Amino acid sequence: MTVVDLDDLFAEEVIADPYGYFARLRERSPVHWNERFGLWIVSGHAEVVWLLRHHELFSSAVIRTTSGPPYPPVDPEDLPLFDEIRSFRADQLVEQDRPEHLRMRGLVHQYFTPQAIEGWRPFVRAAVADLLDDIQPRGSMDVMTDLAAALPVQIIGEMMGVPREDRGHLREMADQILYINRGEPYRLRPLVEGVRGILEYAEPLARERAERPGDDLISLLAQGERAGVFTHNQVLVNTGLLLFAGHETTMNLICNGLLAFMRHPEQWRRLRLDPAEAARLATEECLRFDPPVKSTQRVATQDVELGGRLIRAGDRIRWIIAAANRDPAVFPDPDRFDIGRQPNPHLSFGAGIHYCLGVALARLEGQEVFRALAERFEAFELTGARLKYQPSVQFRSLESLPVTWSA
Amino acid sequence: MDGRVRIRVDHGLCVGNAMCVALAPGAFAHNADRQSEPLDPYDEAVDTILDAAASCPTGAIRVEDAGTGEWLFPPRGS
Ligand code: HEM
Ligand code: SF4
């Protein structure tokens, strides 16, 4: 296989097999200047960890500090919509630096602590069982739409205290926001619809909960406005963030993980021996082996040396989870899918101050899904043609995952 | 409990999230690798230290009673 343009991050081969491409890159230069896109690619585990722990050198305010048209290109008449998307993203927690970041995160973190989230396990288990009770008699499913995209909104919807009858609407908006990661030239339109939808939907809820707070997430954000930590717009925008930050990511964990099991049937049998016990480490290995988020970005705040290269103030940087998670300096036999792997210091949730806020919830959902699938199904088989991935550098998202099973 | 605790941070788990340092700066500080180190002696209320331990997203912090050795965090059985 030849990759014609070594720096073409969107080449078909790179989207289909990021691991081969980024492993070659990491071996040659773990900190690499990508000429074509004008950004640094950081692919070594040690280099990524160092970068993430030095938030004062590498800013998360990527949207506000960079310009340039959307890529892949969009329909020219839709370009004005791009600004709307940018301002939606710029106010999110994940785009803030200190000191704002700490104040915002300090408001919501206690909702997501490992112990607090553990209390949701029975709810998540029941939600998974409900979905599978529906699916099982059918004999086939698209794991993506029937299971993976259906679960996360149910859980976060409950946490937000959104009425049950609105969950369908919530799912629609979350699905529209998935276009943030698509390649279609018309993608800004459904995306903007989803963004406007969630802002409009959250508005009355935020007002109501500012007056009469409950123990839900929207109340927590609304109280933040009262305390002067959030602007009103930030309450709405971060409600949106909480809705979709766990949507595509958890979807990918479920689909990529199940695909890894289908390609490694001996590991599936191993999980089935004791699903309740094995699901915890297995979920970590799914996260490492085919991570839901392949990479995200930073901007250098000053000149800084990393991996022997001089990064200049203002330079953009992509750190590659999909490369760091396969670094042989940290993971013995890194290309092996081994559900008993321990320790497993993968970077699928990032590191440093922006380390995934929803990590405990993501783990819980992954564990409960893999456990329930292993308890109920002997084996899955792929149906349909070749699997395709969304043309995204950021997410590792299958378009669909159609499977059948024998009862 | 006489009020003194012993704190441990598992560096295999600590991702340098800095929540503990932010919540209980009298009991935790980052080292050169930006991982958390318990301060000894510390200057922080035990409740604040327990809050900080509970806030760690990876469960890297353990707290025990310095006198009796009893686990205070994480609670037994979890
Ligand atoms: C398997 C599922 C998930 C994966 C792989 C994942 C991955 C990540 C990663 C890599 C980051 C760091 C981004 C950066 O530093 O630039 C992050 C941040 C974040 N995640 Fe997740 N995530 C998942 C699920 C969730 C869920 C379920 C939620 C919420 C309900 C969530 C909420 C967030 C938030 C709010 C941030 C920003 C944190 C901050 O900036 O301080 N994530 N996630
Ligand atoms: S809160 Fe946990 S992960 Fe974060 S610095 Fe402290 S010990 Fe490390």
PDB file of C-alpha atoms in Angstrom, chain A residues 62-340:
ATOM      1  CA  VAL A  62      -8.334  26.256  19.612  1.00  0.00           C
ATOM      2  CA  ILE A  63     -11.502  27.607  18.051  1.00  0.00           C
ATOM      3  CA  ARG A  64     -10.935  31.165  19.213  1.00  0.00           C
ATOM      4  CA  THR A  65      -7.284  31.304  18.195  1.00  0.00           C
ATOM      5  CA  THR A  66      -7.446  29.731  14.755  1.00  0.00           C
ATOM      6  CA  SER A  67      -9.211  30.724  11.595  1.00  0.00           C
ATOM      7  CA  GLY A  68      -9.551  29.157   8.189  1.00  0.00           C
ATOM      8  CA  PRO A  69     -12.378  27.501   6.296  1.00  0.00           C
ATOM      9  CA  PRO A  70     -13.956  24.186   7.299  1.00  0.00           C
ATOM     10  CA  TYR A  71     -12.285  21.024   6.042  1.00  0.00           C
ATOM     11  CA  PRO A  72     -13.379  18.943   4.134  1.00  0.00           C
ATOM     12  CA  PRO A  73     -14.904  21.881   2.179  1.00  0.00           C
ATOM     13  CA  VAL A  74     -18.594  22.777   2.565  1.00  0.00           C
ATOM     14  CA  ASP A  75     -21.131  24.296   0.188  1.00  0.00           C
ATOM     15  CA  PRO A  76     -20.011  27.951  -0.214  1.00  0.00           C
ATOM     16  CA  GLU A  77     -23.472  29.357   0.531  1.00  0.00           C
ATOM     17  CA  ASP A  78     -23.339  27.615   3.923  1.00  0.00           C
ATOM     18  CA  LEU A  79     -20.147  29.348   5.041  1.00  0.00           C
ATOM     19  CA  PRO A  80     -21.979  31.905   7.250  1.00  0.00           C
ATOM     20  CA  LEU A  81     -23.258  28.971   9.301  1.00  0.00           C
ATOM     21  CA  PHE A  82     -19.673  28.086  10.158  1.00  0.00           C
ATOM     22  CA  ASP A  83     -19.410  31.162  12.378  1.00  0.00           C
ATOM     23  CA  GLU A  84     -22.448  30.037  14.317  1.00  0.00           C
ATOM     24  CA  ILE A  85     -20.797  26.668  14.934  1.00  0.00           C
ATOM     25  CA  ARG A  86     -17.582  28.349  15.982  1.00  0.00           C
ATOM     26  CA  SER A  87     -19.268  30.531  18.564  1.00  0.00           C
ATOM     27  CA  PHE A  88     -21.201  27.533  19.885  1.00  0.00           C
ATOM     28  CA  ARG A  89     -17.954  25.648  20.402  1.00  0.00           C
ATOM     29  CA  ALA A  90     -15.860  28.538  21.697  1.00  0.00           C
ATOM     30  CA  ASP A  91     -17.945  28.895  24.887  1.00  0.00           C
ATOM     31  CA  GLN A  92     -17.666  25.251  25.885  1.00  0.00           C
ATOM     32  CA  LEU A  93     -15.762  24.019  28.910  1.00  0.00           C
ATOM     33  CA  VAL A  94     -13.414  21.980  26.749  1.00  0.00           C
ATOM     34  CA  GLU A  95     -12.238  25.154  24.945  1.00  0.00           C
ATOM     35  CA  GLN A  96     -11.375  27.109  28.121  1.00  0.00           C
ATOM     36  CA  ASP A  97      -8.004  27.676  29.730  1.00  0.00           C
ATOM     37  CA  ARG A  98      -7.302  28.487  33.338  1.00  0.00           C
ATOM     38  CA  PRO A  99      -8.564  30.243  35.353  1.00  0.00           C
ATOM     39  CA  GLU A 100     -12.030  30.036  33.689  1.00  0.00           C
ATOM     40  CA  HIS A 101     -11.670  26.323  33.079  1.00  0.00           C
ATOM     41  CA  LEU A 102     -11.161  25.465  36.728  1.00  0.00           C
ATOM     42  CA  ARG A 103     -14.101  27.577  37.859  1.00  0.00           C
ATOM     43  CA  MET A 104     -16.416  25.957  35.325  1.00  0.00           C
ATOM     44  CA  ARG A 105     -15.202  22.442  35.880  1.00  0.00           C
ATOM     45  CA  GLY A 106     -15.294  22.927  39.628  1.00  0.00           C
ATOM     46  CA  LEU A 107     -19.041  23.459  39.312  1.00  0.00           C
ATOM     47  CA  VAL A 108     -19.854  20.174  37.623  1.00  0.00           C
ATOM     48  CA  HIS A 109     -17.112  17.772  38.609  1.00  0.00           C
ATOM     49  CA  GLN A 110     -18.793  16.479  41.747  1.00  0.00           C
ATOM     50  CA  TYR A 111     -21.668  15.181  39.665  1.00  0.00           C
ATOM     51  CA  PHE A 112     -19.270  12.906  37.761  1.00  0.00           C
ATOM     52  CA  THR A 113     -17.012  11.487  40.473  1.00  0.00           C
ATOM     53  CA  PRO A 114     -16.462   7.708  40.269  1.00  0.00           C
ATOM     54  CA  GLN A 115     -18.537   7.093  43.417  1.00  0.00           C
ATOM     55  CA  ALA A 116     -21.409   9.306  42.302  1.00  0.00           C
ATOM     56  CA  ILE A 117     -21.554   7.647  38.896  1.00  0.00           C
ATOM     57  CA  GLU A 118     -21.373   4.151  40.388  1.00  0.00           C
ATOM     58  CA  GLY A 119     -24.788   4.929  41.862  1.00  0.00           C
ATOM     59  CA  TRP A 120     -26.138   5.004  38.296  1.00  0.00           C
ATOM     60  CA  ARG A 121     -25.092   1.435  37.542  1.00  0.00           C
ATOM     61  CA  PRO A 122     -28.545  -0.113  38.182  1.00  0.00           C
ATOM     62  CA  PHE A 123     -30.173   2.500  35.941  1.00  0.00           C
ATOM     63  CA  VAL A 124     -27.675   1.932  33.128  1.00  0.00           C
ATOM     64  CA  ARG A 125     -27.977  -1.851  33.458  1.00  0.00           C
ATOM     65  CA  ALA A 126     -31.762  -1.634  33.171  1.00  0.00           C
ATOM     66  CA  ALA A 127     -31.552   0.690  30.163  1.00  0.00           C
ATOM     67  CA  VAL A 128     -29.222  -1.744  28.383  1.00  0.00           C
ATOM     68  CA  ALA A 129     -31.515  -4.665  29.213  1.00  0.00           C
ATOM     69  CA  ASP A 130     -34.547  -2.772  27.858  1.00  0.00           C
ATOM     70  CA  LEU A 131     -32.816  -2.079  24.566  1.00  0.00           C
ATOM     71  CA  LEU A 132     -31.577  -5.652  24.205  1.00  0.00           C
ATOM     72  CA  ASP A 133     -34.988  -7.149  25.096  1.00  0.00           C
ATOM     73  CA  ASP A 134     -36.308  -5.259  22.092  1.00  0.00           C
ATOM     74  CA  ILE A 135     -33.462  -6.118  19.768  1.00  0.00           C
ATOM     75  CA  GLN A 136     -32.834  -9.768  20.593  1.00  0.00           C
ATOM     76  CA  PRO A 137     -35.924 -11.345  18.958  1.00  0.00           C
ATOM     77  CA  ARG A 138     -35.178  -9.547  15.664  1.00  0.00           C
ATOM     78  CA  GLY A 139     -32.140 -11.666  14.838  1.00  0.00           C
ATOM     79  CA  SER A 140     -30.177  -8.752  13.407  1.00  0.00           C
ATOM     80  CA  MET A 141     -29.355  -5.140  14.174  1.00  0.00           C
ATOM     81  CA  ASP A 142     -27.303  -2.171  13.188  1.00  0.00           C
ATOM     82  CA  VAL A 143     -25.285  -1.876  16.375  1.00  0.00           C
ATOM     83  CA  MET A 144     -24.772   1.810  15.658  1.00  0.00           C
ATOM     84  CA  THR A 145     -28.377   3.021  15.400  1.00  0.00           C
ATOM     85  CA  ASP A 146     -30.186   0.335  17.394  1.00  0.00           C
ATOM     86  CA  LEU A 147     -27.924   0.105  20.419  1.00  0.00           C
ATOM     87  CA  ALA A 148     -24.910   2.424  20.494  1.00  0.00           C
ATOM     88  CA  ALA A 149     -26.702   5.670  19.583  1.00  0.00           C
ATOM     89  CA  ALA A 150     -29.786   4.811  21.612  1.00  0.00           C
ATOM     90  CA  LEU A 151     -28.153   4.302  25.012  1.00  0.00           C
ATOM     91  CA  PRO A 152     -26.137   7.448  25.841  1.00  0.00           C
ATOM     92  CA  VAL A 153     -29.011   9.962  25.373  1.00  0.00           C
ATOM     93  CA  GLN A 154     -31.238   7.913  27.649  1.00  0.00           C
ATOM     94  CA  ILE A 155     -28.703   8.141  30.433  1.00  0.00           C
ATOM     95  CA  ILE A 156     -27.657  11.767  30.025  1.00  0.00           C
ATOM     96  CA  GLY A 157     -31.316  12.708  29.443  1.00  0.00           C
ATOM     97  CA  GLU A 158     -32.161  11.243  32.844  1.00  0.00           C
ATOM     98  CA  MET A 159     -29.214  13.035  34.440  1.00  0.00           C
ATOM     99  CA  MET A 160     -30.420  16.306  32.936  1.00  0.00           C
ATOM    100  CA  GLY A 161     -33.904  15.711  34.220  1.00  0.00           C
ATOM    101  CA  VAL A 162     -35.371  15.866  30.721  1.00  0.00           C
ATOM    102  CA  PRO A 163     -38.927  14.483  30.569  1.00  0.00           C
ATOM    103  CA  ARG A 164     -39.113  10.960  29.164  1.00  0.00           C
ATOM    104  CA  GLU A 165     -41.357  11.948  26.279  1.00  0.00           C
ATOM    105  CA  ASP A 166     -38.670  14.365  25.097  1.00  0.00           C
ATOM    106  CA  ARG A 167     -35.933  11.723  24.802  1.00  0.00           C
ATOM    107  CA  GLY A 168     -36.723  11.113  21.137  1.00  0.00           C
ATOM    108  CA  HIS A 169     -36.251  14.797  20.403  1.00  0.00           C
ATOM    109  CA  LEU A 170     -33.015  14.799  22.381  1.00  0.00           C
ATOM    110  CA  ARG A 171     -31.745  11.892  20.293  1.00  0.00           C
ATOM    111  CA  GLU A 172     -32.660  13.717  17.064  1.00  0.00           C
ATOM    112  CA  MET A 173     -30.654  16.770  18.088  1.00  0.00           C
ATOM    113  CA  ALA A 174     -27.735  14.668  19.268  1.00  0.00           C
ATOM    114  CA  ASP A 175     -27.786  12.833  15.924  1.00  0.00           C
ATOM    115  CA  GLN A 176     -27.800  16.134  14.012  1.00  0.00           C
ATOM    116  CA  ILE A 177     -24.802  17.328  15.997  1.00  0.00           C
ATOM    117  CA  LEU A 178     -22.954  14.219  14.785  1.00  0.00           C
ATOM    118  CA  TYR A 179     -22.531  16.118  11.509  1.00  0.00           C
ATOM    119  CA  ILE A 180     -19.726  18.015  13.252  1.00  0.00           C
ATOM    120  CA  ASN A 181     -17.637  14.999  12.316  1.00  0.00           C
ATOM    121  CA  ARG A 182     -18.902  14.287   8.797  1.00  0.00           C
ATOM    122  CA  GLY A 183     -17.497  15.037   5.378  1.00  0.00           C
ATOM    123  CA  GLU A 184     -20.627  15.878   3.363  1.00  0.00           C
ATOM    124  CA  PRO A 185     -20.532  19.368   1.791  1.00  0.00           C
ATOM    125  CA  TYR A 186     -24.062  20.059   3.104  1.00  0.00           C
ATOM    126  CA  ARG A 187     -23.204  19.006   6.677  1.00  0.00           C
ATOM    127  CA  LEU A 188     -23.360  22.479   8.253  1.00  0.00           C
ATOM    128  CA  ARG A 189     -27.118  22.621   7.754  1.00  0.00           C
ATOM    129  CA  PRO A 190     -28.185  19.646   9.881  1.00  0.00           C
ATOM    130  CA  LEU A 191     -25.429  20.567  12.324  1.00  0.00           C
ATOM    131  CA  VAL A 192     -26.723  24.105  12.800  1.00  0.00           C
ATOM    132  CA  GLU A 193     -30.244  22.771  13.154  1.00  0.00           C
ATOM    133  CA  GLY A 194     -29.090  20.507  15.963  1.00  0.00           C
ATOM    134  CA  VAL A 195     -27.157  23.286  17.676  1.00  0.00           C
ATOM    135  CA  ARG A 196     -30.039  25.762  17.460  1.00  0.00           C
ATOM    136  CA  GLY A 197     -32.376  23.007  18.568  1.00  0.00           C
ATOM    137  CA  ILE A 198     -30.484  22.229  21.752  1.00  0.00           C
ATOM    138  CA  LEU A 199     -30.006  25.904  22.644  1.00  0.00           C
ATOM    139  CA  GLU A 200     -33.727  26.566  22.205  1.00  0.00           C
ATOM    140  CA  TYR A 201     -34.662  23.417  24.052  1.00  0.00           C
ATOM    141  CA  ALA A 202     -32.366  24.158  26.987  1.00  0.00           C
ATOM    142  CA  GLU A 203     -33.476  27.770  27.376  1.00  0.00           C
ATOM    143  CA  PRO A 204     -36.765  27.295  29.290  1.00  0.00           C
ATOM    144  CA  LEU A 205     -35.318  24.386  31.274  1.00  0.00           C
ATOM    145  CA  ALA A 206     -32.379  26.513  32.410  1.00  0.00           C
ATOM    146  CA  ARG A 207     -34.693  29.357  33.447  1.00  0.00           C
ATOM    147  CA  GLU A 208     -36.997  27.072  35.355  1.00  0.00           C
ATOM    148  CA  ARG A 209     -34.149  25.317  37.180  1.00  0.00           C
ATOM    149  CA  ALA A 210     -32.432  28.572  38.072  1.00  0.00           C
ATOM    150  CA  GLU A 211     -35.633  29.327  40.018  1.00  0.00           C
ATOM    151  CA  ARG A 212     -36.347  25.849  41.337  1.00  0.00           C
ATOM    152  CA  PRO A 213     -33.166  23.809  41.272  1.00  0.00           C
ATOM    153  CA  GLY A 214     -33.320  20.023  41.449  1.00  0.00           C
ATOM    154  CA  ASP A 215     -30.481  17.534  41.732  1.00  0.00           C
ATOM    155  CA  ASP A 216     -30.004  17.314  37.956  1.00  0.00           C
ATOM    156  CA  LEU A 217     -27.231  18.537  35.677  1.00  0.00           C
ATOM    157  CA  ILE A 218     -29.096  21.456  34.139  1.00  0.00           C
ATOM    158  CA  SER A 219     -29.854  22.764  37.640  1.00  0.00           C
ATOM    159  CA  LEU A 220     -26.162  22.551  38.409  1.00  0.00           C
ATOM    160  CA  LEU A 221     -25.275  24.616  35.348  1.00  0.00           C
ATOM    161  CA  ALA A 222     -28.099  27.088  36.030  1.00  0.00           C
ATOM    162  CA  GLN A 223     -26.842  27.581  39.584  1.00  0.00           C
ATOM    163  CA  GLY A 224     -23.478  28.352  38.035  1.00  0.00           C
ATOM    164  CA  GLU A 225     -25.036  31.304  36.268  1.00  0.00           C
ATOM    165  CA  ARG A 226     -26.417  32.584  39.542  1.00  0.00           C
ATOM    166  CA  ALA A 227     -22.973  32.257  41.092  1.00  0.00           C
ATOM    167  CA  GLY A 228     -21.506  34.269  38.234  1.00  0.00           C
ATOM    168  CA  VAL A 229     -19.371  31.424  36.883  1.00  0.00           C
ATOM    169  CA  PHE A 230     -21.343  30.937  33.665  1.00  0.00           C
ATOM    170  CA  THR A 231     -22.953  33.482  31.379  1.00  0.00           C
ATOM    171  CA  HIS A 232     -26.463  32.568  30.299  1.00  0.00           C
ATOM    172  CA  ASN A 233     -25.168  31.508  26.905  1.00  0.00           C
ATOM    173  CA  GLN A 234     -22.541  29.311  28.546  1.00  0.00           C
ATOM    174  CA  VAL A 235     -25.234  27.465  30.492  1.00  0.00           C
ATOM    175  CA  LEU A 236     -27.011  26.611  27.237  1.00  0.00           C
ATOM    176  CA  VAL A 237     -23.869  25.797  25.294  1.00  0.00           C
ATOM    177  CA  ASN A 238     -22.528  23.534  28.023  1.00  0.00           C
ATOM    178  CA  THR A 239     -25.866  21.758  28.290  1.00  0.00           C
ATOM    179  CA  GLY A 240     -25.297  21.040  24.611  1.00  0.00           C
ATOM    180  CA  LEU A 241     -21.747  19.888  25.309  1.00  0.00           C
ATOM    181  CA  LEU A 242     -22.906  17.442  27.974  1.00  0.00           C
ATOM    182  CA  LEU A 243     -25.525  16.068  25.607  1.00  0.00           C
ATOM    183  CA  PHE A 244     -23.212  15.293  22.733  1.00  0.00           C
ATOM    184  CA  ALA A 245     -19.765  14.865  24.389  1.00  0.00           C
ATOM    185  CA  GLY A 246     -20.942  11.447  25.473  1.00  0.00           C
ATOM    186  CA  HIS A 247     -22.974  10.651  22.357  1.00  0.00           C
ATOM    187  CA  GLU A 248     -20.573   9.984  19.519  1.00  0.00           C
ATOM    188  CA  THR A 249     -17.784   8.928  21.889  1.00  0.00           C
ATOM    189  CA  THR A 250     -19.813   6.249  23.665  1.00  0.00           C
ATOM    190  CA  MET A 251     -21.291   5.130  20.338  1.00  0.00           C
ATOM    191  CA  ASN A 252     -17.784   4.562  19.038  1.00  0.00           C
ATOM    192  CA  LEU A 253     -16.709   2.708  22.153  1.00  0.00           C
ATOM    193  CA  ILE A 254     -19.580   0.271  21.747  1.00  0.00           C
ATOM    194  CA  CYS A 255     -19.186  -0.224  17.981  1.00  0.00           C
ATOM    195  CA  ASN A 256     -15.392  -0.285  17.803  1.00  0.00           C
ATOM    196  CA  GLY A 257     -15.247  -2.544  20.835  1.00  0.00           C
ATOM    197  CA  LEU A 258     -17.768  -5.025  19.482  1.00  0.00           C
ATOM    198  CA  LEU A 259     -15.972  -5.047  16.127  1.00  0.00           C
ATOM    199  CA  ALA A 260     -12.681  -5.843  17.882  1.00  0.00           C
ATOM    200  CA  PHE A 261     -14.409  -8.757  19.615  1.00  0.00           C
ATOM    201  CA  MET A 262     -15.802 -10.007  16.296  1.00  0.00           C
ATOM    202  CA  ARG A 263     -12.317  -9.947  14.829  1.00  0.00           C
ATOM    203  CA  HIS A 264     -10.835 -11.685  17.866  1.00  0.00           C
ATOM    204  CA  PRO A 265     -13.319 -14.451  18.677  1.00  0.00           C
ATOM    205  CA  GLU A 266     -10.973 -15.996  21.248  1.00  0.00           C
ATOM    206  CA  GLN A 267     -11.204 -12.752  23.261  1.00  0.00           C
ATOM    207  CA  TRP A 268     -15.002 -12.828  22.987  1.00  0.00           C
ATOM    208  CA  ARG A 269     -14.997 -16.373  24.388  1.00  0.00           C
ATOM    209  CA  ARG A 270     -12.702 -15.170  27.152  1.00  0.00           C
ATOM    210  CA  LEU A 271     -15.148 -12.384  28.052  1.00  0.00           C
ATOM    211  CA  ARG A 272     -18.044 -14.844  28.001  1.00  0.00           C
ATOM    212  CA  LEU A 273     -16.391 -17.057  30.602  1.00  0.00           C
ATOM    213  CA  ASP A 274     -17.075 -14.418  33.265  1.00  0.00           C
ATOM    214  CA  PRO A 275     -18.671 -11.277  31.793  1.00  0.00           C
ATOM    215  CA  ALA A 276     -19.388  -9.625  35.148  1.00  0.00           C
ATOM    216  CA  GLU A 277     -15.755  -9.841  36.176  1.00  0.00           C
ATOM    217  CA  ALA A 278     -13.980  -9.458  32.826  1.00  0.00           C
ATOM    218  CA  ALA A 279     -15.952  -6.490  31.470  1.00  0.00           C
ATOM    219  CA  ARG A 280     -13.982  -3.894  33.417  1.00  0.00           C
ATOM    220  CA  LEU A 281     -10.532  -4.579  31.985  1.00  0.00           C
ATOM    221  CA  ALA A 282     -12.044  -5.539  28.616  1.00  0.00           C
ATOM    222  CA  THR A 283     -13.630  -2.099  28.308  1.00  0.00           C
ATOM    223  CA  GLU A 284     -10.232  -0.485  28.937  1.00  0.00           C
ATOM    224  CA  GLU A 285      -8.676  -2.599  26.199  1.00  0.00           C
ATOM    225  CA  CYS A 286     -11.465  -1.690  23.769  1.00  0.00           C
ATOM    226  CA  LEU A 287     -10.771   1.957  24.588  1.00  0.00           C
ATOM    227  CA  ARG A 288      -7.047   1.521  23.965  1.00  0.00           C
ATOM    228  CA  PHE A 289      -7.213  -0.682  20.897  1.00  0.00           C
ATOM    229  CA  ASP A 290      -9.641   1.326  18.767  1.00  0.00           C
ATOM    230  CA  PRO A 291     -10.216   4.609  20.626  1.00  0.00           C
ATOM    231  CA  PRO A 292     -13.481   6.566  20.067  1.00  0.00           C
ATOM    232  CA  VAL A 293     -11.515   9.820  19.825  1.00  0.00           C
ATOM    233  CA  LYS A 294      -8.446   9.550  17.575  1.00  0.00           C
ATOM    234  CA  SER A 295      -7.031  12.986  18.251  1.00  0.00           C
ATOM    235  CA  THR A 296      -7.779  16.498  19.397  1.00  0.00           C
ATOM    236  CA  GLN A 297      -5.942  19.837  19.268  1.00  0.00           C
ATOM    237  CA  ARG A 298      -3.996  22.426  21.196  1.00  0.00           C
ATOM    238  CA  VAL A 299      -2.314  25.752  20.405  1.00  0.00           C
ATOM    239  CA  ALA A 300       1.166  26.583  21.732  1.00  0.00           C
ATOM    240  CA  THR A 301       1.164  29.643  24.010  1.00  0.00           C
ATOM    241  CA  GLN A 302       4.921  30.207  23.726  1.00  0.00           C
ATOM    242  CA  ASP A 303       7.965  28.731  22.007  1.00  0.00           C
ATOM    243  CA  VAL A 304       8.546  25.295  23.471  1.00  0.00           C
ATOM    244  CA  GLU A 305      10.722  22.302  22.707  1.00  0.00           C
ATOM    245  CA  LEU A 306       9.057  18.917  22.482  1.00  0.00           C
ATOM    246  CA  GLY A 307      10.700  15.708  21.297  1.00  0.00           C
ATOM    247  CA  GLY A 308      13.698  17.675  20.053  1.00  0.00           C
ATOM    248  CA  ARG A 309      11.589  19.978  17.844  1.00  0.00           C
ATOM    249  CA  LEU A 310      10.938  23.651  18.391  1.00  0.00           C
ATOM    250  CA  ILE A 311       7.231  24.444  18.465  1.00  0.00           C
ATOM    251  CA  ARG A 312       6.533  28.162  17.999  1.00  0.00           C
ATOM    252  CA  ALA A 313       4.014  30.277  19.896  1.00  0.00           C
ATOM    253  CA  GLY A 314       0.715  30.148  18.015  1.00  0.00           C
ATOM    254  CA  ASP A 315       1.422  26.826  16.260  1.00  0.00           C
ATOM    255  CA  ARG A 316      -1.424  24.340  16.115  1.00  0.00           C
ATOM    256  CA  ILE A 317      -0.866  20.819  17.425  1.00  0.00           C
ATOM    257  CA  ARG A 318      -2.777  17.550  17.030  1.00  0.00           C
ATOM    258  CA  TRP A 319      -2.080  14.898  19.622  1.00  0.00           C
ATOM    259  CA  ILE A 320      -2.831  11.440  18.375  1.00  0.00           C
ATOM    260  CA  ILE A 321      -4.487   9.058  20.809  1.00  0.00           C
ATOM    261  CA  ALA A 322      -4.616   6.375  18.116  1.00  0.00           C
ATOM    262  CA  ALA A 323      -0.808   6.494  17.913  1.00  0.00           C
ATOM    263  CA  ALA A 324       0.052   6.883  21.605  1.00  0.00           C
ATOM    264  CA  ASN A 325      -2.196   3.946  22.523  1.00  0.00           C
ATOM    265  CA  ARG A 326      -0.078   1.672  20.322  1.00  0.00           C
ATOM    266  CA  ASP A 327       3.329   2.957  21.432  1.00  0.00           C
ATOM    267  CA  PRO A 328       5.542  -0.115  22.008  1.00  0.00           C
ATOM    268  CA  ALA A 329       7.560   1.851  24.578  1.00  0.00           C
ATOM    269  CA  VAL A 330       4.515   1.632  26.886  1.00  0.00           C
ATOM    270  CA  PHE A 331       2.394  -1.290  25.666  1.00  0.00           C
ATOM    271  CA  PRO A 332       4.036  -4.685  25.080  1.00  0.00           C
ATOM    272  CA  ASP A 333       2.831  -6.187  21.794  1.00  0.00           C
ATOM    273  CA  PRO A 334       0.711  -3.068  21.159  1.00  0.00           C
ATOM    274  CA  ASP A 335      -1.203  -4.370  18.139  1.00  0.00           C
ATOM    275  CA  ARG A 336      -2.577  -7.314  20.097  1.00  0.00           C
ATOM    276  CA  PHE A 337      -6.130  -7.032  21.403  1.00  0.00           C
ATOM    277  CA  ASP A 338      -5.790  -8.515  24.888  1.00  0.00           C
ATOM    278  CA  ILE A 339      -8.772  -7.986  27.186  1.00  0.00           C
ATOM    279  CA  GLY A 340      -6.747  -8.847  30.273  1.00  0.00           C
TER     280      GLY A 340
END
